[in-house]
mmCIF file of C-alpha atoms and ligand atoms in Angstrom:
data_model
loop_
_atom_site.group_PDB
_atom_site.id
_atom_site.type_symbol
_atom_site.label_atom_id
_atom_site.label_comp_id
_atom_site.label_asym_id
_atom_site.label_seq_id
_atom_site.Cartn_x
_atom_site.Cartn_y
_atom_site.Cartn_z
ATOM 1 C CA UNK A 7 11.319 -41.363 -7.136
ATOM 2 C CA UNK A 8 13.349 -38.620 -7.980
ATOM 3 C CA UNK A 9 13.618 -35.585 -5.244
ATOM 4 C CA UNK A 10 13.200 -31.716 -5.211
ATOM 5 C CA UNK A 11 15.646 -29.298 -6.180
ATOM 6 C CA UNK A 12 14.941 -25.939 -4.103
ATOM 7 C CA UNK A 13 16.065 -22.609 -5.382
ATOM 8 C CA UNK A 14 16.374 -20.641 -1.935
ATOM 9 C CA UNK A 15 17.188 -16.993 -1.725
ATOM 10 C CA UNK A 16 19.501 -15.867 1.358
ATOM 11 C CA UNK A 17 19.572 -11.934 2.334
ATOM 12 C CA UNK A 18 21.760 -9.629 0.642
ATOM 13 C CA UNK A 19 22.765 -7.717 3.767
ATOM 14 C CA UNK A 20 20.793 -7.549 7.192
ATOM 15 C CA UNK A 21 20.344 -11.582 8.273
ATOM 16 C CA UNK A 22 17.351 -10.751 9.216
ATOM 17 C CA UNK A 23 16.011 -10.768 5.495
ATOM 18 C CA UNK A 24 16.527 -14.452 5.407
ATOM 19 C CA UNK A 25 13.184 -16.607 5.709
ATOM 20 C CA UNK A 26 11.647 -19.066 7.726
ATOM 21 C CA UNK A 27 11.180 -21.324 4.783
ATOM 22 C CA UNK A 28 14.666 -20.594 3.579
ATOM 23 C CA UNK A 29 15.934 -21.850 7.083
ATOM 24 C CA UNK A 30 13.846 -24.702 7.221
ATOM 25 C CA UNK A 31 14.496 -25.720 3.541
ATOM 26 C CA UNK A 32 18.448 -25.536 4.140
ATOM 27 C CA UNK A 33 18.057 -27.583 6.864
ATOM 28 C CA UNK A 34 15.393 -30.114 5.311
ATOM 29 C CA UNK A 35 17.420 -30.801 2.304
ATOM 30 C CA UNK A 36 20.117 -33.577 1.797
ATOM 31 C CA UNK A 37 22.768 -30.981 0.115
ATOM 32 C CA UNK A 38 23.183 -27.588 -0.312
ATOM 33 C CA UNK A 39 24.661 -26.698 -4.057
ATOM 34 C CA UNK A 40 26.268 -22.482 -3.304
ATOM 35 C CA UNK A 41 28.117 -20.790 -5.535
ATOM 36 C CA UNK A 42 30.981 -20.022 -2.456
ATOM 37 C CA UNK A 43 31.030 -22.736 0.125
ATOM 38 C CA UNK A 44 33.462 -20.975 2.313
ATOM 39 C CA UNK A 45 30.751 -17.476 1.942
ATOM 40 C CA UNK A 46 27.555 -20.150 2.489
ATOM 41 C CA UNK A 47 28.986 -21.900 5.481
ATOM 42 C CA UNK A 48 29.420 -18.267 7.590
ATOM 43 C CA UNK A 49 25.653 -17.758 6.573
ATOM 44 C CA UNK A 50 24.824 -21.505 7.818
ATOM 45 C CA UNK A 51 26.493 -21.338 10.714
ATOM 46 C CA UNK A 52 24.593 -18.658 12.029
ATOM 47 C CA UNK A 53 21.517 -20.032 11.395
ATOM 48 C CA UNK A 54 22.832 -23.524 13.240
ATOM 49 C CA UNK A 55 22.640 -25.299 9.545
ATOM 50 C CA UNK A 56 24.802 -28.599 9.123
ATOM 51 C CA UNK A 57 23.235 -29.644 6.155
ATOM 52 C CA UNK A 58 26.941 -30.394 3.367
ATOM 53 C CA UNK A 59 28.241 -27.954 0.869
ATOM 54 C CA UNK A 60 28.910 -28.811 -2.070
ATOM 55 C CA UNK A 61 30.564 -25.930 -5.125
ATOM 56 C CA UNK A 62 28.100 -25.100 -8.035
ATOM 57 C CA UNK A 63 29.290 -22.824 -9.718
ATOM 58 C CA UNK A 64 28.303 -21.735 -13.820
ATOM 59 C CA UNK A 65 32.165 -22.663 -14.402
ATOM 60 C CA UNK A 66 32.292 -25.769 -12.833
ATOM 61 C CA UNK A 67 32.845 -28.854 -15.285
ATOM 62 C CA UNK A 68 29.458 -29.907 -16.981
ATOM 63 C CA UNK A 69 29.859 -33.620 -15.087
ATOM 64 C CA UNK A 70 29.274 -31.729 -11.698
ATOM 65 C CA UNK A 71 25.931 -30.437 -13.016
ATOM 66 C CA UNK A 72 25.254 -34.279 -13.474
ATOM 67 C CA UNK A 73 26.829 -35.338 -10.477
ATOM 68 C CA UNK A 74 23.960 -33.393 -9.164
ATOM 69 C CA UNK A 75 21.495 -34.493 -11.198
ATOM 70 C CA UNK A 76 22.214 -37.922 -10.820
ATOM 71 C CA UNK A 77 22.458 -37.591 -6.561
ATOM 72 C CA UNK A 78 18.623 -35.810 -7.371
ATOM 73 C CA UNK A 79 17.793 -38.622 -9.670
ATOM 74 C CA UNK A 80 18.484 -40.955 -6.545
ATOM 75 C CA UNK A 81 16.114 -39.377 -4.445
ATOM 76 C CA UNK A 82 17.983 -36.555 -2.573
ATOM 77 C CA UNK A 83 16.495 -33.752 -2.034
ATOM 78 C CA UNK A 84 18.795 -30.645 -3.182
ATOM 79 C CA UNK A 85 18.675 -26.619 -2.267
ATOM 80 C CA UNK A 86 20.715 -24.083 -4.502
ATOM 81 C CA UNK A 87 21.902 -20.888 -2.746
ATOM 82 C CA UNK A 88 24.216 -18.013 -4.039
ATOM 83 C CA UNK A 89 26.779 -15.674 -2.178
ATOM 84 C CA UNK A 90 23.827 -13.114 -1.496
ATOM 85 C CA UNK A 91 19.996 -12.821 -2.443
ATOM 86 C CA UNK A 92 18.645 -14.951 -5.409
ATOM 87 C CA UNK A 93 20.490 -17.694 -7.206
ATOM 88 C CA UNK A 94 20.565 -16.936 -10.715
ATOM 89 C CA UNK A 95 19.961 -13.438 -10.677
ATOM 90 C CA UNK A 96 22.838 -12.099 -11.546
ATOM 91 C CA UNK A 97 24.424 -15.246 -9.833
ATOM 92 C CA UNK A 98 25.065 -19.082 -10.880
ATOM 93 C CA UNK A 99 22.539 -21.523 -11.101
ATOM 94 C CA UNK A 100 20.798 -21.352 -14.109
ATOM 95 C CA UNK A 101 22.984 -24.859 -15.302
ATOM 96 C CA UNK A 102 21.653 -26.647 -12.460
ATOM 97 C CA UNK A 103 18.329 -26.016 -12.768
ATOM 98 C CA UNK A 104 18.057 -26.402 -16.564
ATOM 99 C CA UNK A 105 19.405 -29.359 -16.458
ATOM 100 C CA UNK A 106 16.893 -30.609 -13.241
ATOM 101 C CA UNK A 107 14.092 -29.550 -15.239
ATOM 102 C CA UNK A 108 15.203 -31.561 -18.614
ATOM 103 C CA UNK A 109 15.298 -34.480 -15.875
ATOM 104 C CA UNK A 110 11.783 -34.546 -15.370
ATOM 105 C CA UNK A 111 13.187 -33.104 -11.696
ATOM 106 C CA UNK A 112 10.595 -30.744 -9.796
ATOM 107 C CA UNK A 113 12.318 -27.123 -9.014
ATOM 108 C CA UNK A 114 10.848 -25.129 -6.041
ATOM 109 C CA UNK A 115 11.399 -21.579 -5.665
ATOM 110 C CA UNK A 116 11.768 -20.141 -1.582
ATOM 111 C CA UNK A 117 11.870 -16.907 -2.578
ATOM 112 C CA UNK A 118 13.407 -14.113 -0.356
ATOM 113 C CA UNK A 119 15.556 -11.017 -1.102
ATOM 114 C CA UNK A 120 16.815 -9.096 -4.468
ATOM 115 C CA UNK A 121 18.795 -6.472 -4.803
ATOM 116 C CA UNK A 122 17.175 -5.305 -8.366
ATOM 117 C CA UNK A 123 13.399 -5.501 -6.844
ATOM 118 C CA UNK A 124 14.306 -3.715 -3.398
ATOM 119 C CA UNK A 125 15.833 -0.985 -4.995
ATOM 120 C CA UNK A 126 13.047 -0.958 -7.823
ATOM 121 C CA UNK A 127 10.506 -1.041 -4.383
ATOM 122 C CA UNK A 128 12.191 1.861 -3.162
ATOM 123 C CA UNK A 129 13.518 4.595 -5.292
ATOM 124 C CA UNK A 130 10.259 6.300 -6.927
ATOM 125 C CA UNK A 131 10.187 5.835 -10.347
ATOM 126 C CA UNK A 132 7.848 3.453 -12.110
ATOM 127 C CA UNK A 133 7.638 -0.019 -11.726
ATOM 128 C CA UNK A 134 4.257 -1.493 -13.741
ATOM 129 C CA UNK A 135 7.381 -2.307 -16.564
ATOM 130 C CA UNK A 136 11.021 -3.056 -15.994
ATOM 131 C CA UNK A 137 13.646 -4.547 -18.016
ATOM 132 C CA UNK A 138 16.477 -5.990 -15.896
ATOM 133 C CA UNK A 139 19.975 -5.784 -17.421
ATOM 134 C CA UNK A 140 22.146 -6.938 -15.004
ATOM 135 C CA UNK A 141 26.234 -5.944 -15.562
ATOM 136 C CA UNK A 142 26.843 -3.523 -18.531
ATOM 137 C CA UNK A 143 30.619 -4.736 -19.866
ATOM 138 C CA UNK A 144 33.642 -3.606 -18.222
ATOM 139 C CA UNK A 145 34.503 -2.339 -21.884
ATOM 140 C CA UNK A 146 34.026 1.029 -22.532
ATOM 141 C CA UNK A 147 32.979 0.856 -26.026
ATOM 142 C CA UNK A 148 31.038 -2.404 -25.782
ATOM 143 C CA UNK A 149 28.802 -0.841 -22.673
ATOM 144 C CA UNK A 150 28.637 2.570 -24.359
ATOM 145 C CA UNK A 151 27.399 0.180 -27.259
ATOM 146 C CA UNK A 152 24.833 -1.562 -24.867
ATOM 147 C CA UNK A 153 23.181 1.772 -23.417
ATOM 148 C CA UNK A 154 22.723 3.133 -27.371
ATOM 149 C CA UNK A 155 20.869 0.027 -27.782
ATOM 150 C CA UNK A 156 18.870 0.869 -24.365
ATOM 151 C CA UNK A 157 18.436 4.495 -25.166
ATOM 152 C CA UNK A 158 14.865 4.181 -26.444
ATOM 153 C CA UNK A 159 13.453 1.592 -24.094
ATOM 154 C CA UNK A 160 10.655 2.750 -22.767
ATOM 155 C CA UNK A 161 10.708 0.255 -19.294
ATOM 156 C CA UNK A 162 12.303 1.330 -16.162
ATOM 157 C CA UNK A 163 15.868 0.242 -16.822
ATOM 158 C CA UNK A 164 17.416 -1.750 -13.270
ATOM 159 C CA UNK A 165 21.340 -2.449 -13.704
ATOM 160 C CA UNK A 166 24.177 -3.682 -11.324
ATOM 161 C CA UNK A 167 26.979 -2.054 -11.032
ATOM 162 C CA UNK A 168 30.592 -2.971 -9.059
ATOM 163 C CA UNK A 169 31.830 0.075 -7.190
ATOM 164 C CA UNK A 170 34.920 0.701 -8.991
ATOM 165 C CA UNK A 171 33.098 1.578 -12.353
ATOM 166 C CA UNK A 172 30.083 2.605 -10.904
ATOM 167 C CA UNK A 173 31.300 6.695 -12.047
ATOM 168 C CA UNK A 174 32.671 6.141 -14.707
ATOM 169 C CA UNK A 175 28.762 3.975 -16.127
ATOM 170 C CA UNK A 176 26.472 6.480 -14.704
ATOM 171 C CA UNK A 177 28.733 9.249 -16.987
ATOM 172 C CA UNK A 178 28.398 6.944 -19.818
ATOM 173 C CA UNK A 179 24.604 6.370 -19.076
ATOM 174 C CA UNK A 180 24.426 10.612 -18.884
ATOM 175 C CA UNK A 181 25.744 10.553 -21.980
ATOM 176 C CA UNK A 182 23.950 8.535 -23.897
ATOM 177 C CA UNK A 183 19.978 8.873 -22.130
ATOM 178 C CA UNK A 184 20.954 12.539 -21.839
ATOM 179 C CA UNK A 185 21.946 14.164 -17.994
ATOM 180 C CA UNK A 186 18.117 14.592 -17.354
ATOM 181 C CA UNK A 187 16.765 11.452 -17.332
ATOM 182 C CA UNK A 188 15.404 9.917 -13.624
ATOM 183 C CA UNK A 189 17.756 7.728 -11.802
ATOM 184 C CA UNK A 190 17.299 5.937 -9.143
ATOM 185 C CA UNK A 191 20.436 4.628 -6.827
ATOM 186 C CA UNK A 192 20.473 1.987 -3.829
ATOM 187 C CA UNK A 193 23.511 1.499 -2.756
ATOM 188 C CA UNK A 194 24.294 -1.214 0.493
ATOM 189 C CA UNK A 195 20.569 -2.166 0.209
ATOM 190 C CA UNK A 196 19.301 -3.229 4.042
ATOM 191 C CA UNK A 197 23.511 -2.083 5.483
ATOM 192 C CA UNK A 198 24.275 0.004 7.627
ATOM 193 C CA UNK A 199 25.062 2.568 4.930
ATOM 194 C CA UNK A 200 22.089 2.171 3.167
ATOM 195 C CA UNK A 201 21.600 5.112 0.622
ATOM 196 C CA UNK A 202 18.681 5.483 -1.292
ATOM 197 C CA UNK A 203 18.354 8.362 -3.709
ATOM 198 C CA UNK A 204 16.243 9.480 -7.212
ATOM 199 C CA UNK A 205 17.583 12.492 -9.105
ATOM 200 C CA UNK A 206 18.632 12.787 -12.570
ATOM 201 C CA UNK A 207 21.497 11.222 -14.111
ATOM 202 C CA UNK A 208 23.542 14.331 -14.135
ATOM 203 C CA UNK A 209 22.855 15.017 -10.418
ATOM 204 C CA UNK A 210 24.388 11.656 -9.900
ATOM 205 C CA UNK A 211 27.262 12.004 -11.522
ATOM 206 C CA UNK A 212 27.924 15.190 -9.490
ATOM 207 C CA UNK A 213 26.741 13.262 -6.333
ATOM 208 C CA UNK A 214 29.190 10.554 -6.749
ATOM 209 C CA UNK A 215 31.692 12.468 -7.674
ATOM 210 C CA UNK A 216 31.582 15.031 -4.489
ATOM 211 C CA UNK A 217 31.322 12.006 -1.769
ATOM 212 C CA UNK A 218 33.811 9.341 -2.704
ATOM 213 C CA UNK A 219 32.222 6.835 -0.107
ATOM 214 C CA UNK A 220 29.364 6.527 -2.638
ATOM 215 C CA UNK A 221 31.629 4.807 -4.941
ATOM 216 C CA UNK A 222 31.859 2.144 -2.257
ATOM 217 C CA UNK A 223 29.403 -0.835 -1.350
ATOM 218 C CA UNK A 224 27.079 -2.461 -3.740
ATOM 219 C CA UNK A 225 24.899 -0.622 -6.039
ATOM 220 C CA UNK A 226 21.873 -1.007 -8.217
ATOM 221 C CA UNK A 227 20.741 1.594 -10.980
ATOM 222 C CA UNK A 228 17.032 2.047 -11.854
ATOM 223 C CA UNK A 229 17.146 4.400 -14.931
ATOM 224 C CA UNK A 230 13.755 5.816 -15.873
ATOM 225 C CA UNK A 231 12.455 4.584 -19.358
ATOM 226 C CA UNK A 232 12.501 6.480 -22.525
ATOM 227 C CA UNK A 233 8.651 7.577 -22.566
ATOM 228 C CA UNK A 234 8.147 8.147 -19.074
ATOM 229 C CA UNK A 235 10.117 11.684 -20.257
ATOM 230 C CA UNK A 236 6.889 11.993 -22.965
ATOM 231 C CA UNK A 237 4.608 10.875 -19.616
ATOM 232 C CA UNK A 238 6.348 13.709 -17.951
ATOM 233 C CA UNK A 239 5.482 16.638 -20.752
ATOM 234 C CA UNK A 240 1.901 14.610 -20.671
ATOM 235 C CA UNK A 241 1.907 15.547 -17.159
ATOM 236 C CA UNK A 242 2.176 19.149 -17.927
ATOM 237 C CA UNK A 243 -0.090 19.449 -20.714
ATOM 238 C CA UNK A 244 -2.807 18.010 -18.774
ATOM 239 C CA UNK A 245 -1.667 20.434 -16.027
ATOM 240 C CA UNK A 246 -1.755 23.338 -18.527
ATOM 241 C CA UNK A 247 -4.871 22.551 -20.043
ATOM 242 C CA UNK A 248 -6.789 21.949 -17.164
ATOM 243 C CA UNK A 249 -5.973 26.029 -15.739
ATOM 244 C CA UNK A 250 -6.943 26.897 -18.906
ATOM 245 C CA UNK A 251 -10.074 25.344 -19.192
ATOM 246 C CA UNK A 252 -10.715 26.958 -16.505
ATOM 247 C CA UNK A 253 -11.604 30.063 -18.115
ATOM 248 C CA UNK A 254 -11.705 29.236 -21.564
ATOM 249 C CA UNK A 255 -13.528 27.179 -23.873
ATOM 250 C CA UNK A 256 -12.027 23.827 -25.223
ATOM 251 C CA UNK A 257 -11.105 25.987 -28.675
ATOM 252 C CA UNK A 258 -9.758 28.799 -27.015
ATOM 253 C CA UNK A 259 -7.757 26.712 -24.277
ATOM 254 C CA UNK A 260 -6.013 24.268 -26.991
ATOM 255 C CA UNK A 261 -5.410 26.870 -29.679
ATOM 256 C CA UNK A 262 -3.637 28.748 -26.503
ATOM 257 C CA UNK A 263 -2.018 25.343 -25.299
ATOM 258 C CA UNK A 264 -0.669 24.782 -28.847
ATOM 259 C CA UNK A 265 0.472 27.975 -29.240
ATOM 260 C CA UNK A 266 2.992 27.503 -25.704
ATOM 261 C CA UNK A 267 3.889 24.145 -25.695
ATOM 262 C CA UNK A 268 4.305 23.545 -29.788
ATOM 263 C CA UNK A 269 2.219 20.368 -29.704
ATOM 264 C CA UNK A 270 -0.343 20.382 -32.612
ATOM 265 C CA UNK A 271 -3.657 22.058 -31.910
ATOM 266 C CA UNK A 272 -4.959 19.055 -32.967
ATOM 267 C CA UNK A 273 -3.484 16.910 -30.273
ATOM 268 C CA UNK A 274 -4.043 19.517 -27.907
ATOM 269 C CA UNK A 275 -8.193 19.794 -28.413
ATOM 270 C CA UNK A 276 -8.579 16.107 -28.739
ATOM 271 C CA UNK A 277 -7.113 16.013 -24.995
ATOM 272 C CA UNK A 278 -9.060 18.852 -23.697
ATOM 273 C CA UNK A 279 -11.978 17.435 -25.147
ATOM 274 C CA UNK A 280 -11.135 14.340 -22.254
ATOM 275 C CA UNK A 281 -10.298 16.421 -19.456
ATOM 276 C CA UNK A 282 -13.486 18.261 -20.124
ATOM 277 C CA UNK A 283 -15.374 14.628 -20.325
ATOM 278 C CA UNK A 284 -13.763 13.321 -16.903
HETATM 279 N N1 SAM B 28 21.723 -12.554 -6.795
HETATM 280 C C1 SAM B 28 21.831 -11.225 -6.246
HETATM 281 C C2 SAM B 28 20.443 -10.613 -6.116
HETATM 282 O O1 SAM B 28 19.468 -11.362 -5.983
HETATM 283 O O2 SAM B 28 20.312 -9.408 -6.089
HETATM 284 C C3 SAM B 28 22.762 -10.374 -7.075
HETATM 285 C C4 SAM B 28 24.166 -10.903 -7.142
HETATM 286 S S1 SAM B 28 25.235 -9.949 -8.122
HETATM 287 C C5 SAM B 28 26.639 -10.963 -8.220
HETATM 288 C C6 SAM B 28 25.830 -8.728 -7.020
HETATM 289 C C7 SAM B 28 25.315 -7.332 -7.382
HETATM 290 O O3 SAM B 28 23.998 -7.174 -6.892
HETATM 291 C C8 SAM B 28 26.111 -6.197 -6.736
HETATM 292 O O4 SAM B 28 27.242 -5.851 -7.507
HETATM 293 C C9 SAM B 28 25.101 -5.082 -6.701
HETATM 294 O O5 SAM B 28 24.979 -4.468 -7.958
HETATM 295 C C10 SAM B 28 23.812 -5.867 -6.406
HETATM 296 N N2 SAM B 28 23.626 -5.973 -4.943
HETATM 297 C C11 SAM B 28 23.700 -7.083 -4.185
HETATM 298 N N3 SAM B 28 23.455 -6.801 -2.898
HETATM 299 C C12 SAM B 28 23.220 -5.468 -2.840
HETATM 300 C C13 SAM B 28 22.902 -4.561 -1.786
HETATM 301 N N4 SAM B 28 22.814 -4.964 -0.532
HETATM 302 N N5 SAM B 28 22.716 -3.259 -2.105
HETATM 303 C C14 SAM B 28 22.806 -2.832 -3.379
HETATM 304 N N6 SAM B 28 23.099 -3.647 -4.409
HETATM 305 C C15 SAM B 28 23.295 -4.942 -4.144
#
């Protein structure tokens, strides 16, 4: 009979965020696999947890991974927990529970917080499609490489960022999206300093740049997608057209709509021909 390895999410700031289930998982469970023991054991402590540590980290020596295995293999049941929010996000894990799952080994998510989908919650830009790219490189060329290859995505972009470089990446991302494109920043998610903003990318840089204490903390980017700029001159075509219509006819008010915005009169009468419809 082998047992249950449970992938448990712990708050990434206020200990409030931390779950009944999480609590009650942590303290179900024979072992507790964290990425920090010495970080995990404050977080037990206050939650009266005595359940053991044990390190799992994505460094550790491949015959811990089946150390683990083989104590799940037995029959005891295991929970993985990072320093802060969701294992494997961002965070170690993702050894562990390949390898439980190639063992036939049921893996149970208790899902809590995440600093990539609170800040996507929370900083107004869309969120139907995301891509989630996690660190860009300390490098300069190799993450100036990694945001050409972004440039046309068309997904909400979320990335983390450490403090220290966190001026000189949202310059680099300016650069290369251009200083207009929507950003969204969440810095010390659920802290005390909790700062949640949406401007454009060269606002940012000028934001940051004024107020040192935003370069401290933890951050997360959201970085509009590519189209939602071609949503955004939608947006004001519709907006156009629909005044004009107003007063004109659906000839008269694309011919005129073409003429300011330099879209083809084509594309112009085909869409006032659906606002009129609607
Ligand atoms: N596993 C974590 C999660 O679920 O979000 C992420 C761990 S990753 C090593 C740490 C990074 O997550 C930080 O550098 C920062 O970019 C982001 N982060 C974590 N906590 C945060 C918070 N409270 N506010 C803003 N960003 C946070």
């Amino acid at each position: 009979m082998s047992a249950q390895l449970f992938v448990v999410a712990t708050p990434i700031g206020h200990l409030d965020d931390m779950t009944f289930r999480a609590i009650d998982t942590l303290k179900s469970v024979s072992i507790i696999a964290a990425e920090d023991t010495r970080t995990s054991a404050q977080l037990l402590k206050h939650f009266n947890i005595s359940t053991p540590l044990t390190a799992c980290h994505d460094h550790n020596e491949s015959n811990k991974i089946d150390m683990l295995v083989q104590r799940l293999l037995k029959g005891e049941n295991m929970a993985l927990i990072s320093d802060a929010g969701t294992p494997l996000i961002s965070d170690p894990g993702f050894k562990l529970v390949r390898a439980a799952q190639e063992h036939g080994i049921r893996v149970i998510p208790v899902p809590g917080a995440c600093a990539a989908i609170a800040a996507l919650s929370s900083v107004g830009l869309p969120s139907d499609r995301f891509s989630f790219e996690g660190f860009l490189s300390s490098k300069a060329s190799q993450r100036l490489l990694q945001l050409e290859k972004l440039k046309d995505e068309t997904q909400t972009l979320i990335f983390y960022e450490a403090p220290h470089r966190i001026l000189e990446s949202v310059k680099n991302m300016a650069e290369v999206f251009g200083a207009d494109r929507p950003v969204g920043f969440a810095r010390e998610i659920t802290k005390t300093f909790e700062t949640i903003r949406k401007m454009t990318l060269g606002e940012l840089v000028q934001f940051i740049e004024s107020d040192h204490n935003q370069q401290k903390g933890e951050i997360v980017l959201v970085v509009g997608g590519a189209t939602q700029e071609k949503d955004m001159e939608q947006e004001k075509l519709d907006q156009l057209l629909t005044r004009l219509l107003q007063d004109l006819s659906v000839k008269a008010a694309s011919q005129l709509a073409a003429d300011l915005t330099g879209i083809k009169k084509k594309v112009a009468y085909q869409r006032a021909l659906e606002l009129t419809a609607q």
